[in-house]
PDB file of C-alpha atoms in Angstrom:
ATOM      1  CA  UNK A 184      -5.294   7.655  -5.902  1.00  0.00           C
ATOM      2  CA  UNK A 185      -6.721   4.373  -3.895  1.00  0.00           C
ATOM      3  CA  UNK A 186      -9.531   3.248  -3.650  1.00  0.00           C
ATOM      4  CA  UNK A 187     -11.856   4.628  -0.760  1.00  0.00           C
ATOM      5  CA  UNK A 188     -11.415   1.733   1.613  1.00  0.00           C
ATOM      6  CA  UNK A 189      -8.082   2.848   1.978  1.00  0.00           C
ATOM      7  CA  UNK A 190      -6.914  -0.990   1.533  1.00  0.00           C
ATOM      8  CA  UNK A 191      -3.651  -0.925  -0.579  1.00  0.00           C
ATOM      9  CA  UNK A 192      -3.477  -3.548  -3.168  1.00  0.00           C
ATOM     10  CA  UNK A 193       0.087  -4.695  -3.710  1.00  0.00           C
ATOM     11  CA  UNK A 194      -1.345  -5.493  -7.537  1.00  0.00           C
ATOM     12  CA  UNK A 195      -2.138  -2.001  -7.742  1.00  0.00           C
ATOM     13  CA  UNK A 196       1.451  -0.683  -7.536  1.00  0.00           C
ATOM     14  CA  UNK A 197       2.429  -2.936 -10.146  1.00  0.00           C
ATOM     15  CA  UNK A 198       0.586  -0.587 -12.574  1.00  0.00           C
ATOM     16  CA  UNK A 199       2.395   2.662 -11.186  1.00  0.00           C
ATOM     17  CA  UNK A 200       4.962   3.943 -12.723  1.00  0.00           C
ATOM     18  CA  UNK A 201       8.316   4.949 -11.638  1.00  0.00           C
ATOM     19  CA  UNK A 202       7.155   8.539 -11.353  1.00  0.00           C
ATOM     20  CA  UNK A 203       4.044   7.839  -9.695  1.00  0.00           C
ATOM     21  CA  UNK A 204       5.375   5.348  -7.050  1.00  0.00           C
ATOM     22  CA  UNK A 205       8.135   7.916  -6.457  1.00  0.00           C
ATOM     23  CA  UNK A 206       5.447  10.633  -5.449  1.00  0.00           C
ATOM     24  CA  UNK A 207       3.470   8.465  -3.468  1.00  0.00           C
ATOM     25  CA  UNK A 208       6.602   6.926  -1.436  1.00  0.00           C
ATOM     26  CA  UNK A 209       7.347  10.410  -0.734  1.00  0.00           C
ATOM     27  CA  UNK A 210       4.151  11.883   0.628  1.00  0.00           C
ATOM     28  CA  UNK A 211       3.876   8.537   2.496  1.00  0.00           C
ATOM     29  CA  UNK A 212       6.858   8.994   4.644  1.00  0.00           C
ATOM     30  CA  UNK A 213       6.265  12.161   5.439  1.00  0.00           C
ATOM     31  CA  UNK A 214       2.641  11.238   6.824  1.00  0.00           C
ATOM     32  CA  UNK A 215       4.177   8.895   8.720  1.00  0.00           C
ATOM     33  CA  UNK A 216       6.589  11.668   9.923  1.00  0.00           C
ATOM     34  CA  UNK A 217       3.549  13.801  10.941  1.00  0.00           C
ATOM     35  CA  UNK A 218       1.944  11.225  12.854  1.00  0.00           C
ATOM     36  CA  UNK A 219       4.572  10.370  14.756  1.00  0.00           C
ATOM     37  CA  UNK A 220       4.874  13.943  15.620  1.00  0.00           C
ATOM     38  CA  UNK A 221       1.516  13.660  16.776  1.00  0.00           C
ATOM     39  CA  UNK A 222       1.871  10.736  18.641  1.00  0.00           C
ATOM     40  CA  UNK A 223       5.175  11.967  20.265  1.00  0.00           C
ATOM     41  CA  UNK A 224       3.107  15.160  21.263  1.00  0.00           C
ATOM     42  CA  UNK A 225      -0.038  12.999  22.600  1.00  0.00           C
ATOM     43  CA  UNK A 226       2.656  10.882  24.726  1.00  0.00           C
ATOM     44  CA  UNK A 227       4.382  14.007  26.322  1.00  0.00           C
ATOM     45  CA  UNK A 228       0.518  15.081  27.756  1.00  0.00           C
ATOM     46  CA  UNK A 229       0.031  12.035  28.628  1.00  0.00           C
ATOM     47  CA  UNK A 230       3.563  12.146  30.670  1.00  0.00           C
ATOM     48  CA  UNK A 231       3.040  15.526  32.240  1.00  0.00           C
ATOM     49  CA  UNK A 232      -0.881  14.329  33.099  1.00  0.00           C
ATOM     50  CA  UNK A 233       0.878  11.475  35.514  1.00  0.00           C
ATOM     51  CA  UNK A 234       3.481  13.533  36.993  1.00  0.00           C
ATOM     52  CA  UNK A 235       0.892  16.400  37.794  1.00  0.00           C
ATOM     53  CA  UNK A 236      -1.316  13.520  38.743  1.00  0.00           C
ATOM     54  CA  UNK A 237      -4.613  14.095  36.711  1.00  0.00           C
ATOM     55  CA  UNK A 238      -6.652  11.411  36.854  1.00  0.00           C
ATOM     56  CA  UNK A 239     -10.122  12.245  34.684  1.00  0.00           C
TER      57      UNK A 239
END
């Protein structure tokens, strides 16, 4: 869909249409839902590393 850079031209969009910019909007949020899951997950180890105190 982009190019393999993964640098996201704003003129690029332009081009999309309605349908296509719909699709991608929606598989873009719910990345960004994913990774914050991921983060959320990597922050709650971190947490319980402290409060166990593991220091590697």
């Amino acid at each position: 869909m982009l190019e393999a850079n993964n640098h996201l031209n704003r003129y690029l969009l332009r081009d999309w249409s309605h349908e296509h910019l719909e699709e991608y909007t929606l598989w873009l949020e719910q990345e960004i839902a994913n990774r914050l899951q991921y983060y959320e997950d990597v922050r709650a180890e971190w947490e319980r590393r402290e409060r166990e105190g593991y220091y590697e």
